[in-house]
């Protein structure tokens, strides 16, 4: 059927899964809002760690160093303690994401999201009231558990509920809400930075996005796949009827889900063992490589430290925050571009386009810094060059926004068969967090020692990942989850790993 207002109405694969209904739209928007808490934290921690009263209270040594270090702009904020504040969340998130696959299987995707929201809320309250560094770290650990749960459950939720033909668009909603969280946090930081208690407000206000997404998650029903998996057949039918729209015969789809679930249960395998079988090697490689590559684009370095970075390259502390707000808005706009393009031109097109764009920007930033601040980093960068760095970073942020940002959540959530889908997503989130942890822990030291060469390091990785996608990532656009095995069977390299098992594969999916 012809596209209507940017959306086609009937799906490509299985007819019974193709429609966009108001209900599925609202359900997915509400579910995607889980991204808010992750984004809020990313945006807040970057800003709070440059607030003088915050540093005075918890990290006074950094201020002393900043006062002395007039010489090398690359090294002012190089502090392991400060970065461990930021990255403690990622260690907790890593642990939680691995537990989350069991929760998502036994309690369901929705309840895992609710649990994540509640944990995050408690962490936010502790952080807002923190009287000492122990409270600060405890709060961050709880925030980490929160995002570990939600980042695991939400992308899977979206991919299971979305009509296959528009799965990419629906799934980008998660990254869009991450982006909203980042921008909201940057604006809040801008407002609170002037007050001595501003950091408290910034950290404590995290309860707002947590409350929004938790209430939202309570209101939606779980995915039909998850309900079937947990033996709640009547509810599964109701949920299916709701998202597929009035008058749709949901029996065939329900029967499919039940069959695939029975086969998975009969096999009675431990998913963390199954996923290492040779036939799932391509899936596993993607679940590890995609989030790893997403992080070595350098995005978090830019997100966490954009205010620090802009201050170092010559912006005052106010304009540094404004600069990161601009960056966030550009990123947000570009995610929307992805929403409209991902199911038309495909995932590979966006990955390759975004990759080239980010590569060029990172190299250009390195060149500008080399030319203006010199190898030692002691020369002062002029305002106009600082603006040029900002423009380059905006083009970079746009590239990330329509490629590795949303697609790194989408791909792992859509490539796995039902029985190991939560496990695959867990591994992916864990790799994402582990890589973020290592990078954020090492970035400032790297910036201090490699200076502008740091940006070339990321440029090198972007080249590698773009080549990887070109040769190894099959196109998954429009393929129903239960037919996904075909993309591996037809792939020039991965075909040697997967087993052609039509009788199993027929039911092996959502
Ligand atoms: C990434 C985060 C990143 C954020 C930026 C997410 O997809 O996983 O690490 O900070 O995008 O908006």
Short mmCIF file of C-alpha atoms and ligand atoms in Angstrom, two decimals:
data_model
loop_
_atom_site.label_atom_id
_atom_site.label_comp_id
_atom_site.label_asym_id
_atom_site.label_seq_id
_atom_site.Cartn_x
_atom_site.Cartn_y
_atom_site.Cartn_z
CA UNK A 1 0.00 0.00 0.00
CA UNK A 2 1.16 3.55 -0.71
CA UNK A 3 2.90 5.48 2.03
CA UNK A 4 0.60 7.77 3.96
CA UNK A 5 2.14 10.88 5.49
CA UNK A 6 5.58 9.32 5.60
CA UNK A 7 4.29 5.98 6.87
CA UNK A 8 2.99 3.05 4.90
CA UNK A 9 0.04 1.30 6.41
CA UNK A 10 0.53 -2.33 5.53
CA UNK A 11 3.67 -4.21 6.54
CA UNK A 12 6.13 -5.83 4.20
CA UNK A 13 6.54 -9.25 5.74
CA UNK A 14 3.73 -10.82 7.69
CA UNK A 15 0.48 -9.02 6.93
CA UNK A 16 -0.77 -9.35 10.47
CA UNK A 17 2.09 -7.33 11.89
CA UNK A 18 2.16 -4.39 9.56
CA UNK A 19 -0.14 -1.64 10.73
CA UNK A 20 0.72 1.53 12.54
CA UNK A 21 -2.09 2.18 14.99
CA UNK A 22 -2.56 5.06 17.40
CA UNK A 23 -2.23 2.58 20.21
CA UNK A 24 1.10 1.15 19.07
CA UNK A 25 2.37 4.69 18.51
CA UNK A 26 1.44 5.87 22.00
CA UNK A 27 2.67 2.67 23.63
CA UNK A 28 6.05 2.99 21.94
CA UNK A 29 6.43 6.69 22.71
CA UNK A 30 5.69 5.99 26.38
CA UNK A 31 8.12 3.05 26.43
CA UNK A 32 10.83 5.03 24.64
CA UNK A 33 10.63 7.72 27.33
CA UNK A 34 12.75 5.34 29.43
CA UNK A 35 15.66 6.84 27.53
CA UNK A 36 15.10 10.08 29.48
CA UNK A 37 16.91 8.92 32.60
CA UNK A 38 20.00 7.75 30.76
CA UNK A 39 20.19 11.00 28.78
CA UNK A 40 19.55 13.16 31.83
CA UNK A 41 22.44 11.60 33.65
CA UNK A 42 24.82 11.94 30.70
CA UNK A 43 23.95 15.64 30.41
CA UNK A 44 24.01 16.40 34.12
CA UNK A 45 27.27 14.74 35.09
CA UNK A 46 29.27 16.63 32.46
CA UNK A 47 28.02 19.99 33.73
CA UNK A 48 28.03 19.31 37.46
CA UNK A 49 31.69 18.28 37.40
CA UNK A 50 32.63 21.78 36.23
CA UNK A 51 30.63 23.57 38.98
CA UNK A 52 32.99 25.17 41.47
CA UNK A 53 30.84 24.63 44.62
CA UNK A 54 30.50 20.94 43.70
CA UNK A 55 34.25 20.60 43.22
CA UNK A 56 34.90 22.57 46.42
CA UNK A 57 32.73 20.19 48.43
CA UNK A 58 33.81 16.88 46.97
CA UNK A 59 36.97 17.32 44.89
CA UNK A 60 38.91 20.35 46.25
CA UNK A 61 42.23 19.10 44.87
CA UNK A 62 41.02 19.68 41.32
CA UNK A 63 40.40 23.35 42.00
CA UNK A 64 43.88 23.74 43.44
CA UNK A 65 45.31 22.12 40.35
CA UNK A 66 43.24 24.29 38.04
CA UNK A 67 44.54 27.40 39.79
CA UNK A 68 48.15 26.27 39.27
CA UNK A 69 47.81 24.76 35.81
CA UNK A 70 47.76 27.87 33.69
CA UNK A 71 50.22 26.33 31.32
CA UNK A 72 48.69 23.35 29.54
CA UNK A 73 45.04 23.59 28.65
CA UNK A 74 44.80 19.88 27.88
CA UNK A 75 45.60 18.82 31.46
CA UNK A 76 43.51 21.02 33.77
CA UNK A 77 40.78 18.48 34.47
CA UNK A 78 42.91 15.37 34.39
CA UNK A 79 41.76 13.69 37.62
CA UNK A 80 41.07 10.00 38.14
CA UNK A 81 38.87 10.78 41.16
CA UNK A 82 36.64 13.10 39.19
CA UNK A 83 36.27 10.61 36.36
CA UNK A 84 35.52 7.81 38.82
CA UNK A 85 32.53 9.85 40.02
CA UNK A 86 31.21 9.90 36.47
CA UNK A 87 32.04 6.34 35.62
CA UNK A 88 30.93 4.55 38.82
CA UNK A 89 27.48 4.54 37.25
CA UNK A 90 28.73 2.47 34.35
CA UNK A 91 30.20 -0.29 36.50
CA UNK A 92 26.91 -0.61 38.38
CA UNK A 93 24.99 -0.46 35.09
CA UNK A 94 27.14 -3.22 33.66
CA UNK A 95 26.34 -5.57 36.53
CA UNK A 96 22.64 -4.68 36.39
CA UNK A 97 22.36 -5.17 32.65
CA UNK A 98 23.56 -8.76 32.96
CA UNK A 99 20.99 -9.51 35.66
CA UNK A 100 18.38 -7.69 33.59
CA UNK A 101 18.08 -10.41 30.95
CA UNK A 102 16.77 -12.83 33.60
CA UNK A 103 14.41 -10.20 34.94
CA UNK A 104 13.18 -9.33 31.47
CA UNK A 105 12.47 -13.01 30.87
CA UNK A 106 10.83 -13.83 34.21
CA UNK A 107 9.19 -10.53 35.16
CA UNK A 108 8.72 -9.19 31.65
CA UNK A 109 10.11 -6.21 29.73
CA UNK A 110 7.66 -3.76 31.24
CA UNK A 111 8.33 -4.66 34.87
CA UNK A 112 12.07 -4.48 34.28
CA UNK A 113 11.56 -0.93 33.02
CA UNK A 114 9.48 -0.04 36.09
CA UNK A 115 12.13 -1.49 38.38
CA UNK A 116 14.81 0.50 36.58
CA UNK A 117 12.82 3.71 36.97
CA UNK A 118 12.27 3.19 40.72
CA UNK A 119 15.93 2.40 41.40
CA UNK A 120 17.01 5.45 39.46
CA UNK A 121 14.56 7.59 41.41
CA UNK A 122 16.01 6.53 44.76
CA UNK A 123 19.55 7.13 43.47
CA UNK A 124 18.57 10.62 42.32
CA UNK A 125 17.14 11.49 45.73
CA UNK A 126 20.31 10.30 47.50
CA UNK A 127 22.50 12.29 45.11
CA UNK A 128 20.46 15.45 45.53
CA UNK A 129 20.84 15.24 49.31
CA UNK A 130 24.45 14.01 49.31
CA UNK A 131 26.40 15.18 52.37
CA UNK A 132 29.59 13.30 51.58
CA UNK A 133 31.33 11.44 48.81
CA UNK A 134 30.03 8.06 50.00
CA UNK A 135 26.44 9.21 49.47
CA UNK A 136 27.40 10.58 46.11
CA UNK A 137 28.85 7.26 44.98
CA UNK A 138 25.98 5.21 46.50
CA UNK A 139 23.52 7.40 44.60
CA UNK A 140 25.41 6.90 41.38
CA UNK A 141 25.48 3.13 41.84
CA UNK A 142 21.68 3.12 42.16
CA UNK A 143 21.38 5.32 39.08
CA UNK A 144 23.59 2.80 37.33
CA UNK A 145 21.31 -0.10 38.31
CA UNK A 146 18.39 1.94 37.01
CA UNK A 147 19.81 2.56 33.55
CA UNK A 148 21.19 -0.98 33.41
CA UNK A 149 17.63 -2.31 33.69
CA UNK A 150 15.92 0.19 31.41
CA UNK A 151 18.56 0.16 28.67
CA UNK A 152 18.25 -3.60 28.50
CA UNK A 153 14.48 -3.86 28.51
CA UNK A 154 13.38 -0.84 26.46
CA UNK A 155 14.98 -1.50 23.05
CA UNK A 156 13.71 -5.10 23.20
CA UNK A 157 10.25 -3.83 24.14
CA UNK A 158 10.21 -1.45 21.19
CA UNK A 159 11.42 -3.99 18.66
CA UNK A 160 8.88 -6.57 19.83
CA UNK A 161 5.91 -4.22 19.74
CA UNK A 162 6.68 -2.15 16.62
CA UNK A 163 5.28 -3.16 13.24
CA UNK A 164 8.29 -4.81 11.48
CA UNK A 165 8.22 -2.47 8.54
CA UNK A 166 8.64 0.54 10.81
CA UNK A 167 10.64 -1.11 13.59
CA UNK A 168 13.65 1.09 12.89
CA UNK A 169 11.63 4.30 13.21
CA UNK A 170 9.95 3.19 16.43
CA UNK A 171 13.21 2.07 17.94
CA UNK A 172 14.93 5.42 17.27
CA UNK A 173 12.45 6.82 19.82
CA UNK A 174 14.66 5.46 22.57
CA UNK A 175 17.68 7.43 21.39
CA UNK A 176 15.45 10.46 20.84
CA UNK A 177 14.44 10.44 24.49
CA UNK A 178 18.08 9.96 25.50
CA UNK A 179 18.75 13.11 23.48
CA UNK A 180 15.87 15.00 25.16
CA UNK A 181 17.28 13.99 28.54
CA UNK A 182 20.71 15.31 27.56
CA UNK A 183 19.35 18.67 26.38
CA UNK A 184 17.04 19.08 29.40
CA UNK A 185 19.96 18.36 31.71
CA UNK A 186 22.21 20.85 29.90
CA UNK A 187 19.56 23.57 30.22
CA UNK A 188 19.09 22.80 33.90
CA UNK A 189 22.83 22.95 34.47
CA UNK A 190 22.92 26.31 32.74
CA UNK A 191 20.27 27.61 35.13
CA UNK A 192 21.69 26.10 38.30
CA UNK A 193 25.40 26.73 37.68
CA UNK A 194 25.17 30.23 39.17
CA UNK A 195 24.03 29.05 42.59
CA UNK A 196 26.14 27.46 45.28
CA UNK A 197 23.53 24.72 45.74
CA UNK A 198 22.96 24.40 42.00
CA UNK A 199 24.66 21.02 41.76
CA UNK A 200 22.18 19.63 44.31
CA UNK A 201 19.27 20.75 42.23
CA UNK A 202 20.82 19.39 39.04
CA UNK A 203 21.43 15.97 40.58
CA UNK A 204 18.15 15.85 42.55
CA UNK A 205 15.96 16.85 39.62
CA UNK A 206 16.79 13.48 38.07
CA UNK A 207 13.74 12.26 40.00
CA UNK A 208 11.54 14.07 37.46
CA UNK A 209 12.49 12.03 34.36
CA UNK A 210 12.55 8.93 36.57
CA UNK A 211 8.99 9.59 37.75
CA UNK A 212 7.78 10.34 34.20
CA UNK A 213 9.11 7.12 32.73
CA UNK A 214 8.13 4.94 35.68
CA UNK A 215 4.52 6.12 35.58
CA UNK A 216 4.56 5.69 31.80
CA UNK A 217 5.87 2.15 32.04
CA UNK A 218 3.21 1.29 34.61
CA UNK A 219 0.50 2.36 32.17
CA UNK A 220 1.52 0.28 29.16
CA UNK A 221 1.04 -3.46 28.80
CA UNK A 222 3.94 -5.82 28.32
CA UNK A 223 4.95 -7.09 24.88
CA UNK A 224 2.89 -9.97 23.51
CA UNK A 225 6.07 -12.09 23.21
CA UNK A 226 6.96 -11.57 26.84
CA UNK A 227 3.41 -12.34 28.01
CA UNK A 228 3.33 -15.55 26.00
CA UNK A 229 6.75 -16.47 27.34
CA UNK A 230 5.37 -16.12 30.87
CA UNK A 231 2.26 -18.17 30.10
CA UNK A 232 -0.16 -15.23 30.25
CA UNK A 233 -1.97 -16.08 27.06
CA UNK A 234 -5.19 -14.14 27.66
CA UNK A 235 -3.22 -11.00 28.45
CA UNK A 236 -0.99 -11.58 25.44
CA UNK A 237 -4.03 -11.72 23.20
CA UNK A 238 -5.37 -8.51 24.72
CA UNK A 239 -2.06 -6.73 24.36
CA UNK A 240 -1.74 -7.88 20.77
CA UNK A 241 -5.27 -6.77 19.92
CA UNK A 242 -4.57 -3.38 21.45
CA UNK A 243 -1.38 -2.66 19.55
CA UNK A 244 -2.51 -4.18 16.25
CA UNK A 245 -5.75 -2.23 16.24
CA UNK A 246 -9.48 -2.93 16.31
CA UNK A 247 -10.75 -5.46 13.81
CA UNK A 248 -7.38 -7.15 13.31
CA UNK A 249 -7.39 -10.92 13.60
CA UNK A 250 -4.54 -11.48 16.01
CA UNK A 251 -4.95 -15.28 16.24
CA UNK A 252 -2.33 -16.17 13.58
CA UNK A 253 0.29 -13.94 15.18
CA UNK A 254 -0.55 -15.25 18.63
CA UNK A 255 -0.30 -18.83 17.41
CA UNK A 256 3.12 -18.05 15.97
CA UNK A 257 4.32 -16.62 19.25
CA UNK A 258 3.04 -19.59 21.20
CA UNK A 259 4.76 -22.05 18.87
CA UNK A 260 8.09 -20.27 18.99
CA UNK A 261 7.85 -20.09 22.74
CA UNK A 262 7.06 -23.80 23.04
CA UNK A 263 10.07 -24.69 20.93
CA UNK A 264 12.33 -22.48 23.01
CA UNK A 265 10.99 -23.98 26.24
CA UNK A 266 11.27 -27.57 24.97
CA UNK A 267 14.94 -27.00 24.18
CA UNK A 268 15.31 -25.91 27.81
CA UNK A 269 18.71 -24.36 27.23
CA UNK A 270 20.55 -21.86 29.35
CA UNK A 271 20.50 -18.74 27.16
CA UNK A 272 23.96 -17.61 28.31
CA UNK A 273 25.26 -20.96 26.99
CA UNK A 274 23.14 -21.10 23.84
CA UNK A 275 24.30 -17.70 22.72
CA UNK A 276 27.88 -18.98 22.47
CA UNK A 277 26.92 -21.75 20.01
CA UNK A 278 28.56 -21.43 16.62
CA UNK A 279 25.25 -20.82 14.87
CA UNK A 280 24.79 -17.62 16.89
CA UNK A 281 28.32 -16.36 16.29
CA UNK A 282 27.26 -13.61 13.85
CA UNK A 283 24.62 -12.37 16.32
CA UNK A 284 27.08 -12.42 19.20
CA UNK A 285 29.77 -10.63 17.23
CA UNK A 286 27.28 -7.86 16.45
CA UNK A 287 26.04 -7.66 20.06
CA UNK A 288 29.63 -7.02 21.14
CA UNK A 289 30.99 -5.04 18.20
CA UNK A 290 28.11 -2.60 17.71
CA UNK A 291 28.06 -1.10 21.24
CA UNK A 292 31.87 -1.16 21.40
CA UNK A 293 32.10 0.75 18.14
CA UNK A 294 29.37 3.14 19.26
CA UNK A 295 31.52 4.17 22.18
CA UNK A 296 34.77 4.47 20.25
CA UNK A 297 33.13 7.04 18.00
CA UNK A 298 34.11 9.21 20.97
CA UNK A 299 30.55 10.45 21.57
CA UNK A 300 30.59 10.29 25.34
CA UNK A 301 33.87 12.00 25.52
CA UNK A 302 32.18 14.86 23.70
CA UNK A 303 28.96 14.56 25.77
CA UNK A 304 30.51 14.24 29.24
CA UNK A 305 33.24 16.69 28.69
CA UNK A 306 31.83 19.12 26.13
CA UNK A 307 31.64 21.88 28.77
CA UNK A 308 35.15 21.03 29.97
CA UNK A 309 36.39 20.85 26.43
CA UNK A 310 34.87 24.13 25.37
CA UNK A 311 36.21 25.83 28.44
CA UNK A 312 39.65 24.43 27.68
CA UNK A 313 39.51 25.67 24.11
CA UNK A 314 38.72 29.19 25.18
CA UNK A 315 34.98 29.54 25.90
CA UNK A 316 34.00 30.98 29.30
CA UNK A 317 32.09 28.70 31.65
CA UNK A 318 28.66 30.05 30.58
CA UNK A 319 29.33 29.85 26.89
CA UNK A 320 30.75 26.38 27.39
CA UNK A 321 27.38 25.21 28.68
CA UNK A 322 25.55 27.00 25.87
CA UNK A 323 27.85 25.27 23.43
CA UNK A 324 26.88 21.87 24.77
CA UNK A 325 23.20 22.78 24.59
CA UNK A 326 23.66 23.65 20.92
CA UNK A 327 25.41 20.32 20.39
CA UNK A 328 22.53 18.49 22.07
CA UNK A 329 19.87 20.18 19.96
CA UNK A 330 21.71 19.36 16.75
CA UNK A 331 21.95 15.76 17.89
CA UNK A 332 18.22 15.67 18.60
CA UNK A 333 17.29 16.98 15.17
CA UNK A 334 19.48 14.43 13.50
CA UNK A 335 17.88 11.53 15.40
CA UNK A 336 14.57 12.59 13.84
CA UNK A 337 16.20 12.40 10.43
CA UNK A 338 17.14 8.84 11.29
CA UNK A 339 13.53 8.09 12.31
CA UNK A 340 12.34 8.96 8.82
CA UNK A 341 15.20 7.41 6.88
CA UNK A 342 16.06 4.18 8.72
CA UNK A 343 13.23 2.08 7.28
CA UNK A 344 13.47 3.59 3.80
CA UNK A 345 17.18 3.61 3.00
CA UNK A 346 18.17 1.10 5.64
CA UNK A 347 20.56 0.79 8.54
CA UNK A 348 23.70 0.31 6.45
CA UNK A 349 23.20 3.53 4.50
CA UNK A 350 22.98 5.56 7.72
CA UNK A 351 25.92 3.79 9.34
CA UNK A 352 28.17 4.49 6.37
CA UNK A 353 27.03 8.10 5.89
CA UNK A 354 27.35 8.90 9.59
CA UNK A 355 30.71 7.16 9.77
CA UNK A 356 32.26 9.21 6.97
CA UNK A 357 30.85 12.41 8.44
CA UNK A 358 32.21 11.71 11.94
CA UNK A 359 35.59 10.65 10.58
CA UNK A 360 36.05 13.90 8.67
CA UNK A 361 35.02 15.99 11.71
CA UNK A 362 37.35 14.26 14.17
CA UNK A 363 40.29 14.68 11.80
CA UNK A 364 39.37 18.33 11.24
CA UNK A 365 39.09 19.04 15.00
CA UNK A 366 42.53 17.51 15.49
CA UNK A 367 43.97 19.71 12.72
CA UNK A 368 42.39 22.90 14.08
CA UNK A 369 43.68 22.21 17.59
CA UNK A 370 47.13 21.38 16.31
CA UNK A 371 47.27 24.54 14.24
CA UNK A 372 45.91 26.85 16.92
CA UNK A 373 46.99 25.64 20.33
CA UNK A 374 50.25 24.09 19.26
CA UNK A 375 51.69 20.75 20.25
CA UNK A 376 52.25 21.80 23.85
CA UNK A 377 48.74 23.18 24.23
CA UNK A 378 50.01 26.41 25.69
CA UNK A 379 48.99 28.81 22.93
CA UNK A 380 45.64 30.48 23.45
CA UNK A 381 42.94 29.53 20.95
CA UNK A 382 41.12 32.48 19.40
CA UNK A 383 37.36 32.85 19.68
CA UNK A 384 36.83 32.27 15.97
CA UNK A 385 38.76 29.01 16.02
CA UNK A 386 36.86 27.93 19.13
CA UNK A 387 33.66 28.52 17.15
CA UNK A 388 35.06 26.49 14.28
CA UNK A 389 35.64 23.62 16.74
CA UNK A 390 32.02 23.95 17.85
CA UNK A 391 30.75 23.86 14.25
CA UNK A 392 32.80 20.75 13.53
CA UNK A 393 31.50 19.11 16.66
CA UNK A 394 27.92 19.91 15.63
CA UNK A 395 28.45 18.21 12.26
CA UNK A 396 29.95 15.31 14.16
CA UNK A 397 26.98 15.18 16.58
CA UNK A 398 24.57 15.15 13.63
CA UNK A 399 26.47 12.24 12.11
CA UNK A 400 26.24 10.29 15.36
CA UNK A 401 22.57 11.22 15.77
CA UNK A 402 21.50 9.58 12.55
CA UNK A 403 23.78 6.60 12.69
CA UNK A 404 25.56 5.03 15.63
CA UNK A 405 23.33 6.71 18.23
CA UNK A 406 19.96 5.09 17.52
CA UNK A 407 21.18 2.15 15.48
CA UNK A 408 23.35 0.74 18.26
CA UNK A 409 20.19 0.15 20.29
CA UNK A 410 18.21 -1.07 17.33
CA UNK A 411 20.53 -3.71 15.84
CA UNK A 412 21.10 -5.85 18.97
CA UNK A 413 17.39 -5.77 19.78
CA UNK A 414 16.31 -7.03 16.35
CA UNK A 415 18.86 -9.62 15.27
CA UNK A 416 18.36 -12.32 17.91
CA UNK A 417 15.79 -15.11 17.93
CA UNK A 418 13.26 -14.81 20.76
CA UNK A 419 14.86 -17.33 23.11
CA UNK A 420 18.16 -15.43 23.39
CA UNK A 421 16.95 -11.90 22.63
CA UNK A 422 17.08 -10.60 26.22
CA UNK A 423 20.50 -12.21 26.68
CA UNK A 424 21.84 -10.65 23.50
CA UNK A 425 20.56 -7.24 24.53
CA UNK A 426 22.10 -7.65 28.00
CA UNK A 427 25.51 -8.46 26.56
CA UNK A 428 25.20 -5.47 24.30
CA UNK A 429 24.34 -3.06 27.13
CA UNK A 430 27.13 -4.51 29.27
CA UNK A 431 29.66 -3.96 26.48
CA UNK A 432 28.33 -0.43 25.99
CA UNK A 433 28.80 0.39 29.68
CA UNK A 434 32.17 -1.34 30.00
CA UNK A 435 33.54 0.58 27.04
CA UNK A 436 32.07 3.86 28.30
CA UNK A 437 33.72 3.22 31.65
CA UNK A 438 37.17 2.55 30.21
CA UNK A 439 36.98 5.51 27.84
CA UNK A 440 35.73 8.02 30.37
CA UNK A 441 38.34 6.83 32.84
CA UNK A 442 41.13 7.32 30.34
CA UNK A 443 39.99 10.24 28.19
CA UNK A 444 41.25 13.13 30.28
CA UNK A 445 44.65 11.51 30.76
CA UNK A 446 44.71 10.83 27.04
CA UNK A 447 43.80 14.43 26.26
CA UNK A 448 46.56 15.58 28.59
CA UNK A 449 49.21 13.38 26.97
CA UNK A 450 48.11 12.91 23.34
CA UNK A 451 46.50 16.36 23.10
CA UNK A 452 44.89 16.85 19.69
CA UNK A 453 46.02 13.31 18.78
CA UNK A 454 43.15 12.03 20.96
CA UNK A 455 40.74 13.02 18.21
CA UNK A 456 42.81 11.13 15.65
CA UNK A 457 42.56 8.04 17.86
CA UNK A 458 38.76 8.16 17.58
CA UNK A 459 38.94 8.98 13.88
CA UNK A 460 40.91 5.77 13.40
CA UNK A 461 38.22 3.73 15.14
CA UNK A 462 35.48 5.38 13.09
CA UNK A 463 37.30 4.31 9.91
CA UNK A 464 37.51 0.73 11.23
CA UNK A 465 33.82 0.53 12.18
CA UNK A 466 32.65 1.99 8.89
CA UNK A 467 34.62 -0.65 6.99
CA UNK A 468 33.28 -3.33 9.35
CA UNK A 469 29.67 -2.34 8.71
CA UNK A 470 30.24 -2.22 4.97
CA UNK A 471 31.44 -5.81 4.86
CA UNK A 472 29.84 -7.56 7.80
CA UNK A 473 26.53 -6.03 8.79
CA UNK A 474 23.58 -7.41 6.80
CA UNK A 475 20.65 -5.10 6.08
CA UNK A 476 17.78 -5.78 8.49
CA UNK A 477 15.29 -3.15 7.35
CA UNK A 478 11.69 -4.33 7.08
CA UNK A 479 12.42 -7.97 7.99
CA UNK A 480 10.02 -9.39 10.60
CA UNK A 481 11.85 -10.62 13.70
CA UNK A 482 10.78 -14.19 13.03
CA UNK A 483 12.36 -14.13 9.56
CA UNK A 484 15.60 -12.49 10.62
CA UNK A 485 17.58 -15.72 10.20
CA UNK A 486 17.40 -15.21 6.43
CA UNK A 487 19.74 -12.19 6.52
CA UNK A 488 22.53 -14.34 7.94
CA UNK A 489 21.85 -17.24 5.58
CA UNK A 490 22.22 -14.89 2.63
CA UNK A 491 25.30 -13.07 3.89
CA UNK A 492 28.57 -13.77 2.03
CA UNK A 493 30.54 -14.35 5.25
CA UNK A 494 28.08 -15.25 8.00
CA UNK A 495 26.32 -17.93 5.96
CA UNK A 496 29.00 -20.43 6.97
CA UNK A 497 28.09 -20.09 10.64
CA UNK A 498 24.32 -20.28 10.68
CA UNK A 499 22.52 -23.58 10.27
CA UNK A 500 19.72 -23.83 7.77
CA UNK A 501 17.03 -25.41 9.90
CA UNK A 502 13.71 -24.50 8.34
CA UNK A 503 11.62 -26.45 10.82
CA UNK A 504 13.16 -24.66 13.78
CA UNK A 505 13.60 -21.34 12.10
CA UNK A 506 9.98 -21.19 11.08
CA UNK A 507 9.01 -20.46 14.63
CA UNK A 508 12.28 -19.16 15.90
CA UNK A 509 11.44 -15.57 16.51
CA UNK A 510 9.02 -13.04 17.81
C1 LIG B 1 24.98 6.15 23.89
C2 LIG B 1 25.49 6.94 25.01
C3 LIG B 1 25.60 8.37 24.58
C4 LIG B 1 24.31 8.90 24.05
C5 LIG B 1 24.46 10.29 23.52
C6 LIG B 1 23.68 6.71 23.46
O1 LIG B 1 23.20 5.96 22.41
O2 LIG B 1 24.88 4.81 24.28
O3 LIG B 1 26.68 6.39 25.44
O4 LIG B 1 26.01 9.16 25.62
O5 LIG B 1 23.84 8.06 23.06
O6 LIG B 1 23.28 10.91 23.19
#
